C-alpha positions as a LaTeX table, in Angstrom:
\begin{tabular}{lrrr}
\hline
Residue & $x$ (\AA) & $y$ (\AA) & $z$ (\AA) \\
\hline
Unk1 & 0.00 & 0.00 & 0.00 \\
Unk2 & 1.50 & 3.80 & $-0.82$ \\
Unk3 & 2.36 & 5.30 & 2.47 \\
Unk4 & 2.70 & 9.61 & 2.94 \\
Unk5 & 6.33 & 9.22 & 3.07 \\
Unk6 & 9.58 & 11.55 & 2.71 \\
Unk7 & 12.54 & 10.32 & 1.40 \\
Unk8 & 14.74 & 8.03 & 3.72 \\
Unk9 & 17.60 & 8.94 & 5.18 \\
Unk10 & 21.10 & 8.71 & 3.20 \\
Unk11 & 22.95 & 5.27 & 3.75 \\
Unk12 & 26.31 & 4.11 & 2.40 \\
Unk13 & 26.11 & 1.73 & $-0.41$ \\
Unk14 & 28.15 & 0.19 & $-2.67$ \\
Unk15 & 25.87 & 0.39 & $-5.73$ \\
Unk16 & 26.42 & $-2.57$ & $-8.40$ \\
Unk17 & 28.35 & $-2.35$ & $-11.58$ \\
Unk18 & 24.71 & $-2.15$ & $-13.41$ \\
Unk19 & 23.80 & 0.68 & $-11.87$ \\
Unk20 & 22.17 & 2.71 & $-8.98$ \\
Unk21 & 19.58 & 1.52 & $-6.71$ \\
Unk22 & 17.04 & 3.82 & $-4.52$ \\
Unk23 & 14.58 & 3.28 & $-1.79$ \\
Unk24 & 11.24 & 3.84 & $-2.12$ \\
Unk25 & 9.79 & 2.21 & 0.83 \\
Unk26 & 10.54 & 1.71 & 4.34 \\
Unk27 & 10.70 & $-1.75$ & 6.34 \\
Unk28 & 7.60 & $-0.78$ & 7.73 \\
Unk29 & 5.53 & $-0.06$ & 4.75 \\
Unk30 & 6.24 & $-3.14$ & 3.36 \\
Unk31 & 5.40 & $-4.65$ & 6.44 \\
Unk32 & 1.92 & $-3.14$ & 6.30 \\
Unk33 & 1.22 & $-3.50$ & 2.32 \\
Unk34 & 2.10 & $-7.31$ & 3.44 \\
Unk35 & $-0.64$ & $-7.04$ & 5.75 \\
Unk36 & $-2.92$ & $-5.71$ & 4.31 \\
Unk37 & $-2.72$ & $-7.52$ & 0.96 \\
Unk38 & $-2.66$ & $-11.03$ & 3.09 \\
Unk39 & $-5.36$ & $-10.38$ & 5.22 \\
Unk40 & $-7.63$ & $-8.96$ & 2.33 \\
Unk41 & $-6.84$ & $-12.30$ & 0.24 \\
Unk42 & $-8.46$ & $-13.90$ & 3.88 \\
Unk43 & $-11.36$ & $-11.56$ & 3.83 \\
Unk44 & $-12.05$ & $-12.24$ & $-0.13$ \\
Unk45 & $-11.16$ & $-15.94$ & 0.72 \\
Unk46 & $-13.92$ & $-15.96$ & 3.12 \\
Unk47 & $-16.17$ & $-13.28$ & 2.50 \\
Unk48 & $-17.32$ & $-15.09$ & $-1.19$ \\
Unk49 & $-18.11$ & $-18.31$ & 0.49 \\
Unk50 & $-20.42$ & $-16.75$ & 2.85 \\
Unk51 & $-21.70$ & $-14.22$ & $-0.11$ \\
Unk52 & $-22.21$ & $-16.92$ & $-2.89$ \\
Unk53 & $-22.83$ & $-20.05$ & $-0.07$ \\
Unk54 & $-25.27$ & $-21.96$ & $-2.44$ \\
Unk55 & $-22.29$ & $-22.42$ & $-5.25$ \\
Unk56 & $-20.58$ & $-25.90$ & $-5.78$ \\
Unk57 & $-16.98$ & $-24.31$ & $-4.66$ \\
Unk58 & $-18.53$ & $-22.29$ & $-1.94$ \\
Unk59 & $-19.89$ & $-25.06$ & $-0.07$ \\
Unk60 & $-16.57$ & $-27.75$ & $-1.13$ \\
Unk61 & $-14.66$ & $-25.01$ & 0.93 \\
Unk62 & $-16.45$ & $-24.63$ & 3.61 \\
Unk63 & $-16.68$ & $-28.52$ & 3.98 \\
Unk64 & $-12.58$ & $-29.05$ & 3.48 \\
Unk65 & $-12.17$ & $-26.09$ & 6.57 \\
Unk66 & $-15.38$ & $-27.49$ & 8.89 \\
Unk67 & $-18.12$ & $-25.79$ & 7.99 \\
Unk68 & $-19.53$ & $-22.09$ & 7.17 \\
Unk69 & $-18.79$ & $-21.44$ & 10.73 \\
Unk70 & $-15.36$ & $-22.00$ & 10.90 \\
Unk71 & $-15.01$ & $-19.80$ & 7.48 \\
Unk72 & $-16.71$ & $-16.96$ & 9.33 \\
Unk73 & $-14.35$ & $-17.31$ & 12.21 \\
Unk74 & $-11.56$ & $-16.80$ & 9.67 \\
Unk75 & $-13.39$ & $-14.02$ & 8.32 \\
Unk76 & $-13.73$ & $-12.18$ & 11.49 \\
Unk77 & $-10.21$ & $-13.00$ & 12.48 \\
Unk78 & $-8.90$ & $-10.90$ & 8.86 \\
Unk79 & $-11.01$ & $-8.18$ & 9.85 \\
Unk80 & $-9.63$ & $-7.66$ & 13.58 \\
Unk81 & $-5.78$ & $-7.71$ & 12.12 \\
Unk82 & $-6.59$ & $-5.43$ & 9.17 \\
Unk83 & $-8.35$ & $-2.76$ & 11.36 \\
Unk84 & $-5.39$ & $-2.97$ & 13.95 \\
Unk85 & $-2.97$ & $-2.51$ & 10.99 \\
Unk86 & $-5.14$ & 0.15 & 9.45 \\
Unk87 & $-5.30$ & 2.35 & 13.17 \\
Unk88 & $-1.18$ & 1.97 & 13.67 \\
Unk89 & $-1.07$ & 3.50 & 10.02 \\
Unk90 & $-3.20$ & 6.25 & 10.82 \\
Unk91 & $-1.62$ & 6.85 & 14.39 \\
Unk92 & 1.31 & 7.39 & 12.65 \\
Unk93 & 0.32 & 9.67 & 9.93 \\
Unk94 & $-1.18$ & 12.19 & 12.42 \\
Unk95 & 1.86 & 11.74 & 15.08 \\
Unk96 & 4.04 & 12.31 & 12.00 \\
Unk97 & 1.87 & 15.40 & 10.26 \\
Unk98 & 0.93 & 16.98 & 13.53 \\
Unk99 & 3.24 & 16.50 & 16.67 \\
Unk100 & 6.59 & 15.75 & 14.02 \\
Unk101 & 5.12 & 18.32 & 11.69 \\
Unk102 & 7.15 & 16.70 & 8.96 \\
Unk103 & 6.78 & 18.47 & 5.83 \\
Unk104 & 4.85 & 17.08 & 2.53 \\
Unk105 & 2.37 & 14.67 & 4.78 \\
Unk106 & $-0.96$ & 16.03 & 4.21 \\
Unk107 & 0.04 & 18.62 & 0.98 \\
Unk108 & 2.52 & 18.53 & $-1.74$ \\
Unk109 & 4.84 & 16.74 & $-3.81$ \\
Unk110 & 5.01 & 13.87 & $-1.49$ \\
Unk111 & 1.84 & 13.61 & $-0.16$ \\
Unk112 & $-1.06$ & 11.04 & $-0.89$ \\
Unk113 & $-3.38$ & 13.71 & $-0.81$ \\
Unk114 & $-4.78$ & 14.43 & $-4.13$ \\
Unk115 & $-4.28$ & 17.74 & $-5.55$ \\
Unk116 & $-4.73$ & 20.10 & $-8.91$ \\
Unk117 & $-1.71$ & 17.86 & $-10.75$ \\
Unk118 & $-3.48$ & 14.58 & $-10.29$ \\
Unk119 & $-6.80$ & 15.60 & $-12.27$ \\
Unk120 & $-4.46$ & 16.97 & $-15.09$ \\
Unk121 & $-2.47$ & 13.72 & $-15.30$ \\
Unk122 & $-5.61$ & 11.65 & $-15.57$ \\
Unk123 & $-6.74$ & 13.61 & $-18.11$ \\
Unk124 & $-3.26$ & 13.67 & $-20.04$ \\
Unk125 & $-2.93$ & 9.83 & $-19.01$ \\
Unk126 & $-6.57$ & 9.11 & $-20.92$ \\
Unk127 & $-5.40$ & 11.54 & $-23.87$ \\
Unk128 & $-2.24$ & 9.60 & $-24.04$ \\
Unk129 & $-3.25$ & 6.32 & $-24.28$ \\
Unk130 & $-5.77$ & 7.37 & $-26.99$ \\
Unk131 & $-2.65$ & 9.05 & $-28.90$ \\
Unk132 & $-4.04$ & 12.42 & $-28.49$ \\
Unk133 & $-1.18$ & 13.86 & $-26.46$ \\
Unk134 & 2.18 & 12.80 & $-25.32$ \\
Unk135 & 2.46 & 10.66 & $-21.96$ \\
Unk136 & 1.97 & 13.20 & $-18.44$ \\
Unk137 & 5.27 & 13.30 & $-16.20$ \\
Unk138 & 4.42 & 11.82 & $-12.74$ \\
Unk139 & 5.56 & 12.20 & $-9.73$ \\
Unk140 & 6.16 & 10.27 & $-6.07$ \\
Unk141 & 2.33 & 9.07 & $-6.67$ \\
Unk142 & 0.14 & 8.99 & $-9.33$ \\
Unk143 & $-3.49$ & 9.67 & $-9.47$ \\
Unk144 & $-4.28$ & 5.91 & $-9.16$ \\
Unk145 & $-1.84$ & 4.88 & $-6.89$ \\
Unk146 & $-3.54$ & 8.38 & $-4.49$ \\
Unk147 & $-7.01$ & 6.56 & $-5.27$ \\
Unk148 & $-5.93$ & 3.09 & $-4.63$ \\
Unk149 & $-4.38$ & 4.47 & $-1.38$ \\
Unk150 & $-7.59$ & 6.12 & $-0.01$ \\
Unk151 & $-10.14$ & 3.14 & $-1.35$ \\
Unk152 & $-8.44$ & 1.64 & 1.94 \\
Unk153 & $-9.73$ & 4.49 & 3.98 \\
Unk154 & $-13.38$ & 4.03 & 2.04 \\
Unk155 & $-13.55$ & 0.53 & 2.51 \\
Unk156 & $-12.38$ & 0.99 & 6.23 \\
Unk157 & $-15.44$ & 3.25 & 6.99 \\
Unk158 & $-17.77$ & 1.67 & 4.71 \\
Unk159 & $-17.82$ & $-1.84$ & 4.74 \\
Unk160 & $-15.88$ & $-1.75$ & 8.46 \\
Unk161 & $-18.11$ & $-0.42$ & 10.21 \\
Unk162 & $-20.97$ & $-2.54$ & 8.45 \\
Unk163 & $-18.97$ & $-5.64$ & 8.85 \\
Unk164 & $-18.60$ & $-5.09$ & 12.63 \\
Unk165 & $-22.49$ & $-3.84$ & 13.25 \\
Unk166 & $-22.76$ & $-7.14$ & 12.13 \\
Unk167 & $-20.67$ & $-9.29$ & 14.58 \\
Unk168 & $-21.47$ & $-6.89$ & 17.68 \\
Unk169 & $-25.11$ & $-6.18$ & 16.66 \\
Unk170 & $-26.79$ & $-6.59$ & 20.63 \\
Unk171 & $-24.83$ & $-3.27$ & 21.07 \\
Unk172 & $-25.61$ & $-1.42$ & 17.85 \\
Unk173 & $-29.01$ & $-2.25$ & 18.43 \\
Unk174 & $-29.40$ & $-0.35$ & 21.61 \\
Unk175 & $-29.11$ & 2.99 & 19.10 \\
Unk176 & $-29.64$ & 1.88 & 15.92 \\
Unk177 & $-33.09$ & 0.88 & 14.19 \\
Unk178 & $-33.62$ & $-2.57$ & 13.04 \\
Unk179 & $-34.09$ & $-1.42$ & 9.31 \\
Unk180 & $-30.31$ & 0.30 & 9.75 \\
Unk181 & $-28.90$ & $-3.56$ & 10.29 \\
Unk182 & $-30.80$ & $-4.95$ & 7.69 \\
Unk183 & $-28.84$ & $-2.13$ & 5.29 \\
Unk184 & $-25.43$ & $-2.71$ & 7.05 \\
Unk185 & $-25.92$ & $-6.43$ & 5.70 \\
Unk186 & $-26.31$ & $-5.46$ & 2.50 \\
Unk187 & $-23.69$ & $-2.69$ & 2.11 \\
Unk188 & $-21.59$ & $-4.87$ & 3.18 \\
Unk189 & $-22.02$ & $-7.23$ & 1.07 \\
Unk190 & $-21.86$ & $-5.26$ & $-2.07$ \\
Unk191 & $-19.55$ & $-2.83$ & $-0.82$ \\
Unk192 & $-17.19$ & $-6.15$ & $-0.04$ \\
Unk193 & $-17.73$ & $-7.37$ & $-3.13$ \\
Unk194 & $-17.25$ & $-4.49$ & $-5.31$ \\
Unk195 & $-13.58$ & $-3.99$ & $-3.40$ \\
Unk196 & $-12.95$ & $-7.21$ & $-4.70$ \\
Unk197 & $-13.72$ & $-7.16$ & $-8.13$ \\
Unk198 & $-11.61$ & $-3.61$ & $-8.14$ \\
Unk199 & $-8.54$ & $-5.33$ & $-6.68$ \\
Unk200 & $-8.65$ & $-8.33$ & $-8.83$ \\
Unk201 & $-8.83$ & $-6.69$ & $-11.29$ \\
Unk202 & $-8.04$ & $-2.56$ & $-12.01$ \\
Unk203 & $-5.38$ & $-2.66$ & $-8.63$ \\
Unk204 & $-3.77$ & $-6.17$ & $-9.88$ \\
Unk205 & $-3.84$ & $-4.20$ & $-14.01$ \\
Unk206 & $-2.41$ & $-0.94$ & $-12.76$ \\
Unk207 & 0.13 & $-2.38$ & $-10.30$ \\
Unk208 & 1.98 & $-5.17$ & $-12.46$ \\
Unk209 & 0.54 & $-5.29$ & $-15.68$ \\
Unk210 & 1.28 & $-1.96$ & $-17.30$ \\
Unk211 & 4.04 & $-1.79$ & $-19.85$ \\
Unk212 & 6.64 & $-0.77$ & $-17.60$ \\
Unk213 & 5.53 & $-3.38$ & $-14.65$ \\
Unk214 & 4.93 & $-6.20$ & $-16.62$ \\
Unk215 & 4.83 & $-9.00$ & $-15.21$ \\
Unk216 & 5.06 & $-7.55$ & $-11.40$ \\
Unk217 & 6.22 & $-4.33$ & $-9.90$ \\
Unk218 & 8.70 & $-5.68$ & $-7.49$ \\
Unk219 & 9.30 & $-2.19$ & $-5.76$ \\
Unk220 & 6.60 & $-2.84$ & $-2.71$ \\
Unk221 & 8.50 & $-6.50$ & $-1.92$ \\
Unk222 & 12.00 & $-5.32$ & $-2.28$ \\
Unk223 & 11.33 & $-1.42$ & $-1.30$ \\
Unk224 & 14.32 & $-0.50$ & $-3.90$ \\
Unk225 & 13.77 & 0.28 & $-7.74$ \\
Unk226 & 16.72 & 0.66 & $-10.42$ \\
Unk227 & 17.63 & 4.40 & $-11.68$ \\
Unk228 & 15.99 & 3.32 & $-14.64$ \\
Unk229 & 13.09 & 2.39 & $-13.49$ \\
Unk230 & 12.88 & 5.69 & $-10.92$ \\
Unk231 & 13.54 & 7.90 & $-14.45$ \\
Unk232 & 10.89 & 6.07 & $-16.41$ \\
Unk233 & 8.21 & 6.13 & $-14.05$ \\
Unk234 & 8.43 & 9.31 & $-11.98$ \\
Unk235 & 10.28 & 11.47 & $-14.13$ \\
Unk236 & 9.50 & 14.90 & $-12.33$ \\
Unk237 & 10.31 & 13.08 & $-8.58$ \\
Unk238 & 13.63 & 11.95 & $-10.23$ \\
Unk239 & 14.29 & 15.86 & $-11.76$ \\
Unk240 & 12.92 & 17.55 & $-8.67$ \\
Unk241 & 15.57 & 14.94 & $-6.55$ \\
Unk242 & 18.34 & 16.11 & $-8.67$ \\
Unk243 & 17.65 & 19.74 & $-8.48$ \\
Unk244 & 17.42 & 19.96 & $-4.71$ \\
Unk245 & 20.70 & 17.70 & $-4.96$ \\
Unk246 & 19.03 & 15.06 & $-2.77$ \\
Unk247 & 19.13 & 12.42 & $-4.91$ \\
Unk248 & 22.38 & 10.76 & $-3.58$ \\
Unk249 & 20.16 & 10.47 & 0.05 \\
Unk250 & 17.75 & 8.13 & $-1.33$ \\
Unk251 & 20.65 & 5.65 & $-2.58$ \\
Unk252 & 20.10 & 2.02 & $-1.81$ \\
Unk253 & 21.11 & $-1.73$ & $-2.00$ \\
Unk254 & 20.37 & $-3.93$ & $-4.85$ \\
Unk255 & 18.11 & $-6.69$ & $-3.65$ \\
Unk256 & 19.51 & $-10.08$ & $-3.19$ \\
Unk257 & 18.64 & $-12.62$ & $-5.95$ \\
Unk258 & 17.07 & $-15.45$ & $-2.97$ \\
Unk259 & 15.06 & $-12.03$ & $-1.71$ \\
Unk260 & 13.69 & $-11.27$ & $-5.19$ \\
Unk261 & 12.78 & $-14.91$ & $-6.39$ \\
Unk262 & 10.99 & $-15.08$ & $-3.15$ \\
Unk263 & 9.18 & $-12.10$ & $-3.10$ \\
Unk264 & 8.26 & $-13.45$ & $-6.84$ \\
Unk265 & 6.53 & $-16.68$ & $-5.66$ \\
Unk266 & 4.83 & $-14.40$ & $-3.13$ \\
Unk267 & 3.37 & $-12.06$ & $-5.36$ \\
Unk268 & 2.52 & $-14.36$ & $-7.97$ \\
Unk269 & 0.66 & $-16.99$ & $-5.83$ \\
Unk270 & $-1.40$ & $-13.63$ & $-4.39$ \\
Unk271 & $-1.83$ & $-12.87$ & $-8.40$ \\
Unk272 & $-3.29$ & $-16.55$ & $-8.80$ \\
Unk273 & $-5.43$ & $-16.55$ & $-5.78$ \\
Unk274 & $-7.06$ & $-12.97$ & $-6.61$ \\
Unk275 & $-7.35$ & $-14.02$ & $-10.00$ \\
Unk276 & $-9.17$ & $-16.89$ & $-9.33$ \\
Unk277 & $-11.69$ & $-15.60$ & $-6.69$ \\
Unk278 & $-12.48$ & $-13.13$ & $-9.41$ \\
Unk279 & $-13.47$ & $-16.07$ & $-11.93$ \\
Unk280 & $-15.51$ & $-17.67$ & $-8.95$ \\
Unk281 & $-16.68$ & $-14.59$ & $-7.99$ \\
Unk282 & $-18.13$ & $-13.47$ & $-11.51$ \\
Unk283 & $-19.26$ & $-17.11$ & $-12.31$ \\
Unk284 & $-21.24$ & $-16.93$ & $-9.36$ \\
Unk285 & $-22.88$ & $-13.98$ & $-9.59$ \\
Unk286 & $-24.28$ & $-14.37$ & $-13.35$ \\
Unk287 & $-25.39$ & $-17.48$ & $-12.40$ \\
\hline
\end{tabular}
């Protein structure tokens, strides 16, 4: 997951003979994107079961785990470690943006907060790949890698706070109206199952498969890109970096080969299982 993130501090490299390597992201944001994409495969994993639970594979899975039950355990468990992930993110934006006031959190060049820039780009970016115009300069972030970042804050709200009206609804009751739980059921659903055809689908195509990321963007596994791939696709962060002559601070190691194949079978096997809950998912829901 993008993060609202300032360069890292300088380290001392040795940089291999095929060129320069820079960080991107942190430890910790990798840490969290690893989170968050694991425990959404669990909530996908589980949530289609329970939405689609008179299909053929819907009810063979719930019979190899022990029953619907035991998948909405699962499903509950997901939820509980992708809100606690979600609040240590957002801690540490606002300890950050207002007790650290670090520069370029909530505004600018850095930030994930959309701005002026981003509606141009998407506009150049659509006139582009209709060869009406010549291909926008981006950035840190791009406009979709801003929205993908704040669907997460959507999706927290939305089908969060539905999910858990559900599972503590004795308490909600006491100040909600019945009707209002009925709705949370269904928003829910729908809201869960809309995230999950835009992951497995526009996230998984704008992440890896582009041109320039095909066949997998290894940069939020290995947290390090090549200078060519920094130039190519964020040629004004690269520029501004030079000009400000703070490039040579964001210097960093080359992965290890062991890391990289790893991170590889990782990504792909996440690829395969998003890919194929989208097939179930769609299958099912024609049907």
């Amino acid at each position: 997951m993008p993060e609202l993130e300032q360069a890292p501090a300088a380290t001392e490299v040795q940089t291999p003979a095929t060129g320069r390597w820079f960080n991107r992201f942190t430890r910790e944001q990798r840490y969290l994107h690893a989170v968050l994409f694991s425990t959404f495969l669990g909530l996908a994993g589980t949530g289609l079961p329970l939405r689609f639970s008179e299909s053929i594979w819907a009810r063979g899975l719930a019979g190899a785990v022990g029953g619907f039950g035991a998948i909405l355990f699962f499903h509950k468990f997901c939820a509980l470690v992708l809100t606690i992930a979600f609040l240590i993110h957002v801690k540490e934006i606002f300890t950050r943006g207002l007790f650290r006031r670090e520069k370029g959190i909530f505004w600018g060049a850095t930030s994930m907060v959309a701005n002026w820039k981003d509606a141009k780009d998407m506009f150049n970016h659509m006139r582009w790949m209709l060869g009406l115009g010549p291909k926008p300069q981006f950035e840190r972030y791009a406009y979709w890698e801003k929205f993908d970042y704040w669907a997460v804050f959507w999706g927290m709200i939305v089908i969060g706070f539905s999910g858990y009206a559900m599972w503590f609804a004795p308490f909600f009751a006491r100040f909600l109206p019945g009707w209002a739980l009925n709705a949370a059921l269904v928003i829910h659903s729908e809201e869960g199952l809309l995230a999950i055809l835009f992951i497995f689908s526009i996230h998984f195509v704008n992440t890896h498969l582009r041109p320039d990321s095909f066949p997998m963007d290894m940069v939020i596994f290995t947290g390090v890109e090549s200078e060519e791939e920094f130039r190519l696709k964020r040629p004004q962060e690269y520029a501004r970096m030079v000009r400000e002559g703070k490039l040579e601070q964001r210097l960093g190691v080359a992965p290890a080969t062991w890391f990289v194949n790893g991170s590889r079978i990782v990504g792909f096997t996440a690829i395969f299982i998003g890919l194929t809950l989208l097939v179930l998912t769609l299958t099912a829901y024609f049907r």
